[in-house]
Amino acid sequence: MFFASDNWAGAHSKIAERLLAESGGFATAYGLSDLDQQVEAKFSEVFEREVAVFFVATGSAANSLSLASVQKPGGITFCHSEAHVAEDECGSPDFFSSARLATVKGSAGKIDPQALAAKIARFPQDAVHHGRAAAVTITQATEIGTVYSLAEIDAVASVAKTAGLPLHMDGARFANALVALGATPAEMTWKRGVDILSFGGTKNGCWCAEAIVFFDPEKAKEMHFIRKRAAQLFSKSRFIAAQFDGYFQDGLWLDLARHSNGMADRLRTGLEKAPGTRLAWPTTSNEVFAIIPKSASKAAEDKGAKFYEWPIPESQPELVGEGETLIRLVTSFATTEADVTNFLACLA
């Protein structure tokens, strides 16, 4: 009953097999192998346009270097107040981009477009003392398991474009958001005004595979140097390419996301029926947040369940009552129906 994080799951067997198949022989290093180039071409096919792709090791690296590529002296990047870049990356976006993050409020973990416009207005391009607006980043799916609709992405992108700012998407759980919306990769990104994407594979069945995707290759020229300077240019990058090759084969990446979302749906349904338990807020991806009795939490942990107690949102101090706790449950491609059934039985 491992619900602590999709990062806890291993690698899918088909991805492991593809990596093993690539482990023998010789290939050109530093992203110039035939396989690297084939997989980069596959990204263009997936997104229905020519894109520039840069493989990196972690989601934090993808986010940090993406934002570094669009920064300027005194630059400010705008993100949601609960975004991963602001809360969970130890300042690496600030460090690698030499820019500051300015947080923006918004319900359901999503940036409020009007609040974004007001925040951007505080940092005009000639604001020498305070810094100037440089970029906007959104997280899809969000840190609290919700998903921006296509219209909501449009609204944020409109504010960013009006201000002349590039829009970055942190897609650590990109596939989960995509299948939740029933959209295509193109519809959820560049057709909505997204300029750069951190495309995550690690949380969805890969070993260690993340990619930075530029939807205008002309704007990606500096990334070659930014990635190298940040020590993210792998000599044997074909091993990242091999993972993505297996990931995309026959739509595996979408099947894995559908499975993890489906397991989360089973959890949501069961939690709504469990005694003394309720969902903290509606989610549609593979993250579930529930309020349960502390006694039930301890009982589940004593029986081997792994999950995290979650901080109560500052905006909702009344969310959790006396004797209750807020928990986060994350499903993955490796979650089984038995895992869900056994966890719900622990609560009962």
Tab-separated table of C-alpha atoms in Angstrom, residues 35-337:
chain	number	residue	atom	x	y	z
A	35	LEU	CA	18.525	7.079	-31.051
A	36	ASP	CA	18.705	10.562	-29.490
A	37	GLN	CA	17.745	12.106	-32.808
A	38	GLN	CA	14.980	9.573	-33.451
A	39	VAL	CA	13.412	10.285	-30.064
A	40	GLU	CA	13.693	14.043	-30.561
A	41	ALA	CA	11.824	13.560	-33.845
A	42	LYS	CA	9.213	11.533	-31.955
A	43	PHE	CA	8.623	14.504	-29.647
A	44	SER	CA	7.862	16.623	-32.720
A	45	GLU	CA	5.404	13.965	-33.866
A	46	VAL	CA	3.732	13.819	-30.454
A	47	PHE	CA	3.331	17.612	-30.321
A	48	GLU	CA	2.332	17.983	-33.987
A	49	ARG	CA	5.042	20.518	-34.796
A	50	GLU	CA	8.801	20.861	-34.874
A	51	VAL	CA	10.135	21.214	-31.343
A	52	ALA	CA	13.569	21.429	-29.748
A	53	VAL	CA	14.186	18.847	-27.016
A	54	PHE	CA	16.806	18.734	-24.267
A	55	PHE	CA	17.097	15.700	-21.999
A	56	VAL	CA	17.881	16.269	-18.306
A	57	ALA	CA	17.867	14.100	-15.200
A	58	THR	CA	15.308	15.672	-12.877
A	59	GLY	CA	12.154	17.742	-12.907
A	60	SER	CA	13.861	20.419	-10.845
A	61	ALA	CA	16.592	20.666	-13.485
A	62	ALA	CA	13.983	20.907	-16.240
A	63	ASN	CA	12.111	23.686	-14.451
A	64	SER	CA	15.186	25.608	-13.377
A	65	LEU	CA	16.911	25.547	-16.748
A	66	SER	CA	13.691	26.323	-18.607
A	67	LEU	CA	13.246	29.460	-16.531
A	68	ALA	CA	16.947	30.312	-16.838
A	69	SER	CA	16.583	30.333	-20.623
A	70	VAL	CA	14.099	33.223	-20.592
A	71	GLN	CA	15.514	35.352	-17.820
A	72	LYS	CA	16.933	38.850	-17.883
A	73	PRO	CA	18.830	40.892	-15.264
A	74	GLY	CA	16.461	41.747	-12.441
A	75	GLY	CA	13.948	39.251	-13.780
A	76	ILE	CA	10.854	38.076	-11.899
A	77	THR	CA	9.118	34.757	-12.595
A	78	PHE	CA	5.464	34.475	-11.546
A	79	CYS	CA	4.096	31.208	-10.172
A	80	HIS	CA	1.295	29.963	-7.946
A	81	SER	CA	1.933	30.315	-4.219
A	82	GLU	CA	1.881	26.517	-3.816
A	83	ALA	CA	3.860	25.685	-6.969
A	84	HIS	CA	6.604	23.079	-6.839
A	85	VAL	CA	9.155	25.626	-8.080
A	86	ALA	CA	8.370	27.815	-5.073
A	87	GLU	CA	7.920	25.194	-2.352
A	88	ASP	CA	9.951	22.094	-3.176
A	89	GLU	CA	13.043	22.883	-5.232
A	90	CYS	CA	15.333	24.417	-2.610
A	91	GLY	CA	15.668	27.671	-4.542
A	92	SER	CA	17.153	26.012	-7.635
A	93	PRO	CA	14.983	28.020	-10.084
A	94	ASP	CA	16.238	31.221	-8.442
A	95	PHE	CA	19.825	29.944	-8.346
A	96	PHE	CA	20.104	28.804	-11.962
A	97	SER	CA	18.156	31.713	-13.457
A	98	SER	CA	19.474	34.489	-11.167
A	99	ALA	CA	15.848	35.592	-10.974
A	100	ARG	CA	13.294	35.809	-8.187
A	101	LEU	CA	9.989	34.021	-7.898
A	102	ALA	CA	6.883	36.091	-7.187
A	103	THR	CA	3.940	34.017	-6.001
A	104	VAL	CA	0.349	34.543	-7.092
A	105	LYS	CA	-2.787	33.410	-5.281
A	106	GLY	CA	-5.508	31.340	-6.848
A	107	SER	CA	-8.066	28.732	-5.787
A	108	ALA	CA	-7.668	25.004	-6.405
A	109	GLY	CA	-3.900	25.348	-6.803
A	110	LYS	CA	-4.268	27.364	-10.013
A	111	ILE	CA	-3.124	30.896	-10.774
A	112	ASP	CA	-5.932	33.442	-10.813
A	113	PRO	CA	-5.514	35.421	-14.081
A	114	GLN	CA	-6.673	38.723	-12.563
A	115	ALA	CA	-4.304	38.314	-9.614
A	116	LEU	CA	-1.522	37.490	-12.074
A	117	ALA	CA	-2.151	40.626	-14.108
A	118	ALA	CA	-2.114	42.739	-10.950
A	119	LYS	CA	1.124	41.146	-9.745
A	120	ILE	CA	2.853	41.595	-13.104
A	121	ALA	CA	1.867	45.278	-13.098
A	122	ARG	CA	3.967	45.749	-9.947
A	123	PHE	CA	7.131	44.928	-11.905
A	124	PRO	CA	7.269	47.069	-15.072
A	125	GLN	CA	10.220	46.744	-17.424
A	126	ASP	CA	11.858	49.936	-16.147
A	127	ALA	CA	11.553	49.009	-12.429
A	128	VAL	CA	15.287	49.099	-11.692
A	129	HIS	CA	14.902	48.900	-7.919
A	130	HIS	CA	12.174	46.281	-7.738
A	131	GLY	CA	12.997	44.068	-10.721
A	132	ARG	CA	11.085	43.483	-13.937
A	133	ALA	CA	8.622	40.862	-15.114
A	134	ALA	CA	10.313	38.076	-17.074
A	135	ALA	CA	8.210	34.875	-17.212
A	136	VAL	CA	5.145	32.983	-15.982
A	137	THR	CA	5.093	29.314	-14.998
A	138	ILE	CA	2.119	27.035	-14.287
A	139	THR	CA	2.071	23.485	-12.900
A	140	GLN	CA	0.005	20.883	-14.799
A	141	ALA	CA	-1.240	18.859	-12.928
A	142	THR	CA	-1.026	21.167	-9.909
A	143	GLU	CA	0.555	20.414	-6.560
A	144	ILE	CA	-2.851	19.659	-5.055
A	145	GLY	CA	-3.972	17.248	-7.759
A	146	THR	CA	-6.174	19.610	-9.728
A	147	VAL	CA	-5.825	20.236	-13.459
A	148	TYR	CA	-5.993	23.476	-15.437
A	149	SER	CA	-8.713	23.249	-18.074
A	150	LEU	CA	-7.817	24.335	-21.600
A	151	ALA	CA	-9.784	27.540	-21.043
A	152	GLU	CA	-7.902	28.222	-17.813
A	153	ILE	CA	-4.564	27.798	-19.583
A	154	ASP	CA	-5.824	30.183	-22.266
A	155	ALA	CA	-6.665	32.773	-19.616
A	156	VAL	CA	-3.231	32.636	-17.977
A	157	ALA	CA	-1.500	32.644	-21.351
A	158	SER	CA	-3.491	35.711	-22.407
A	159	VAL	CA	-2.241	37.649	-19.384
A	160	ALA	CA	1.337	36.520	-20.035
A	161	LYS	CA	1.200	37.423	-23.734
A	162	THR	CA	-0.368	40.817	-23.034
A	163	ALA	CA	2.618	41.523	-20.793
A	164	GLY	CA	5.044	40.145	-23.382
A	165	LEU	CA	6.121	37.269	-21.133
A	166	PRO	CA	6.886	33.650	-22.080
A	167	LEU	CA	4.771	30.924	-20.481
A	168	HIS	CA	6.391	27.805	-19.044
A	169	MET	CA	4.527	24.661	-17.969
A	170	ASP	CA	5.877	22.370	-15.246
A	171	GLY	CA	4.654	19.020	-16.535
A	172	ALA	CA	6.086	16.625	-13.959
A	173	ARG	CA	2.689	14.878	-14.139
A	174	PHE	CA	1.977	15.992	-17.694
A	175	ALA	CA	0.531	12.659	-18.840
A	176	ASN	CA	-1.845	12.466	-15.866
A	177	ALA	CA	-3.207	15.925	-16.638
A	178	LEU	CA	-3.466	15.121	-20.329
A	179	VAL	CA	-5.590	12.000	-19.943
A	180	ALA	CA	-7.699	13.700	-17.271
A	181	LEU	CA	-8.622	16.374	-19.820
A	182	GLY	CA	-8.890	14.024	-22.782
A	183	ALA	CA	-6.803	16.505	-24.756
A	184	THR	CA	-3.885	16.077	-27.129
A	185	PRO	CA	-0.361	17.206	-26.187
A	186	ALA	CA	-0.616	20.035	-28.717
A	187	GLU	CA	-3.993	21.181	-27.394
A	188	MET	CA	-2.682	21.401	-23.838
A	189	THR	CA	0.514	23.266	-24.704
A	190	TRP	CA	1.483	25.408	-27.700
A	191	LYS	CA	-2.071	25.725	-28.994
A	192	ARG	CA	-2.859	27.352	-25.648
A	193	GLY	CA	0.171	29.656	-25.739
A	194	VAL	CA	2.714	27.598	-23.776
A	195	ASP	CA	6.264	28.371	-24.931
A	196	ILE	CA	8.355	25.899	-22.920
A	197	LEU	CA	7.423	22.605	-21.272
A	198	SER	CA	9.118	20.547	-18.595
A	199	PHE	CA	8.035	17.107	-19.801
A	200	GLY	CA	8.133	14.527	-17.021
A	201	GLY	CA	8.586	10.789	-17.411
A	202	THR	CA	10.073	9.751	-14.071
A	203	LYS	CA	6.793	9.912	-12.108
A	204	ASN	CA	5.039	7.858	-14.781
A	205	GLY	CA	7.148	4.729	-15.163
A	206	CYS	CA	10.590	5.867	-16.304
A	207	TRP	CA	13.844	5.395	-14.407
A	208	CYS	CA	15.209	8.913	-14.722
A	209	ALA	CA	13.896	10.757	-17.768
A	210	GLU	CA	12.843	14.387	-18.059
A	211	ALA	CA	12.904	16.703	-21.059
A	212	ILE	CA	12.769	20.420	-21.774
A	213	VAL	CA	10.629	21.097	-24.842
A	214	PHE	CA	10.739	24.386	-26.760
A	215	PHE	CA	7.823	24.939	-29.106
A	216	ASP	CA	9.869	27.468	-31.089
A	217	PRO	CA	13.281	25.920	-31.828
A	218	GLU	CA	14.653	29.371	-32.699
A	219	LYS	CA	14.316	30.332	-29.041
A	220	ALA	CA	16.192	27.251	-27.825
A	221	LYS	CA	19.690	28.070	-29.056
A	222	GLU	CA	21.030	29.222	-25.687
A	223	MET	CA	19.774	26.082	-23.947
A	224	HIS	CA	22.682	24.048	-25.316
A	225	PHE	CA	25.029	26.196	-23.242
A	226	ILE	CA	22.719	26.555	-20.251
A	227	ARG	CA	22.317	22.793	-19.954
A	228	LYS	CA	26.062	22.145	-20.291
A	229	ARG	CA	26.916	24.821	-17.724
A	230	ALA	CA	24.451	23.237	-15.291
A	231	ALA	CA	26.135	19.803	-15.699
A	232	GLN	CA	22.978	18.305	-17.239
A	233	LEU	CA	24.489	17.276	-20.600
A	234	PHE	CA	24.936	13.519	-20.281
A	235	SER	CA	27.647	11.822	-22.288
A	236	LYS	CA	25.483	8.693	-22.585
A	237	SER	CA	22.231	10.557	-23.119
A	238	ARG	CA	21.000	7.679	-25.280
A	239	PHE	CA	19.969	6.016	-22.030
A	240	ILE	CA	17.476	8.806	-21.408
A	241	ALA	CA	16.421	8.605	-25.046
A	242	ALA	CA	15.907	4.856	-24.704
A	243	GLN	CA	13.531	5.384	-21.819
A	244	PHE	CA	11.463	7.870	-23.799
A	245	ASP	CA	11.537	5.510	-26.774
A	246	GLY	CA	9.921	2.808	-24.663
A	247	TYR	CA	7.662	5.361	-22.988
A	248	PHE	CA	6.118	6.487	-26.287
A	249	GLN	CA	5.940	3.023	-27.869
A	250	ASP	CA	2.322	2.092	-28.642
A	251	GLY	CA	1.026	4.877	-26.383
A	252	LEU	CA	2.448	3.285	-23.239
A	253	TRP	CA	2.868	6.666	-21.510
A	254	LEU	CA	-0.838	7.426	-21.817
A	255	ASP	CA	-1.864	3.934	-20.717
A	256	LEU	CA	0.258	4.266	-17.574
A	257	ALA	CA	-1.289	7.644	-16.757
A	258	ARG	CA	-4.805	6.313	-17.338
A	259	HIS	CA	-4.094	3.473	-14.946
A	260	SER	CA	-2.763	5.696	-12.164
A	261	ASN	CA	-5.646	8.146	-12.604
A	262	GLY	CA	-8.065	5.222	-12.549
A	263	MET	CA	-6.627	3.951	-9.274
A	264	ALA	CA	-6.995	7.464	-7.861
A	265	ASP	CA	-10.642	7.457	-8.963
A	266	ARG	CA	-11.180	4.210	-7.023
A	267	LEU	CA	-9.585	5.806	-3.992
A	268	ARG	CA	-11.779	8.892	-4.272
A	269	THR	CA	-14.931	6.786	-4.544
A	270	GLY	CA	-13.950	4.610	-1.589
A	271	LEU	CA	-12.904	7.503	0.625
A	272	GLU	CA	-16.239	9.225	0.121
A	273	LYS	CA	-17.917	6.119	1.533
A	274	ALA	CA	-15.499	5.441	4.395
A	275	PRO	CA	-16.733	6.320	7.891
A	276	GLY	CA	-15.530	9.651	9.257
A	277	THR	CA	-13.652	10.384	6.053
A	278	ARG	CA	-14.097	13.017	3.369
A	279	LEU	CA	-12.195	14.400	0.408
A	280	ALA	CA	-10.440	17.680	1.155
A	281	TRP	CA	-11.151	19.008	-2.359
A	282	PRO	CA	-11.985	17.577	-5.782
A	283	THR	CA	-9.030	16.275	-7.795
A	284	THR	CA	-8.867	14.657	-11.213
A	285	SER	CA	-5.270	13.481	-11.556
A	286	ASN	CA	-3.408	10.799	-9.599
A	287	GLU	CA	-3.228	12.747	-6.331
A	288	VAL	CA	-5.950	12.437	-3.704
A	289	PHE	CA	-6.258	14.569	-0.573
A	290	ALA	CA	-8.469	13.306	2.231
A	291	ILE	CA	-9.373	14.239	5.761
A	292	ILE	CA	-9.470	11.188	7.998
A	293	PRO	CA	-9.568	10.520	11.757
A	294	LYS	CA	-6.096	10.497	13.310
A	295	SER	CA	-6.915	7.093	14.758
A	296	ALA	CA	-7.608	5.758	11.248
A	297	SER	CA	-4.367	7.282	9.985
A	298	LYS	CA	-2.374	5.511	12.677
A	299	ALA	CA	-4.192	2.242	12.096
A	300	ALA	CA	-3.441	2.371	8.372
A	301	GLU	CA	0.238	3.151	9.015
A	302	ASP	CA	0.451	0.312	11.538
A	303	LYS	CA	-0.804	-2.042	8.828
A	304	GLY	CA	1.887	-0.919	6.380
A	305	ALA	CA	0.228	1.879	4.418
A	306	LYS	CA	2.610	4.599	3.216
A	307	PHE	CA	1.322	8.134	2.696
A	308	TYR	CA	2.086	11.660	3.808
A	309	GLU	CA	0.293	13.831	6.307
A	310	TRP	CA	-0.143	17.122	4.487
A	311	PRO	CA	0.098	20.685	5.827
A	312	ILE	CA	-3.252	22.388	6.244
A	313	PRO	CA	-3.519	25.176	3.643
A	314	GLU	CA	-3.127	28.621	5.178
A	315	SER	CA	-6.208	29.749	3.292
A	316	GLN	CA	-8.332	26.929	4.818
A	317	PRO	CA	-7.428	26.645	8.510
A	318	GLU	CA	-10.938	25.373	9.257
A	319	LEU	CA	-10.551	22.462	6.823
A	320	VAL	CA	-9.448	19.930	9.439
A	321	GLY	CA	-11.283	19.448	12.704
A	322	GLU	CA	-10.267	18.178	16.118
A	323	GLY	CA	-9.030	14.600	15.986
A	324	GLU	CA	-8.595	14.707	12.204
A	325	THR	CA	-5.640	14.901	9.852
A	326	LEU	CA	-5.133	15.811	6.196
A	327	ILE	CA	-3.322	13.192	4.105
A	328	ARG	CA	-2.052	12.985	0.545
A	329	LEU	CA	-2.335	9.751	-1.429
A	330	VAL	CA	-0.587	9.390	-4.786
A	331	THR	CA	-1.217	6.490	-7.154
A	332	SER	CA	1.119	5.283	-9.895
A	333	PHE	CA	1.341	2.854	-12.797
A	334	ALA	CA	2.292	0.208	-10.204
A	335	THR	CA	-0.730	0.745	-7.940
A	336	THR	CA	-3.108	-2.218	-7.953
A	337	GLU	CA	-6.794	-2.567	-7.178
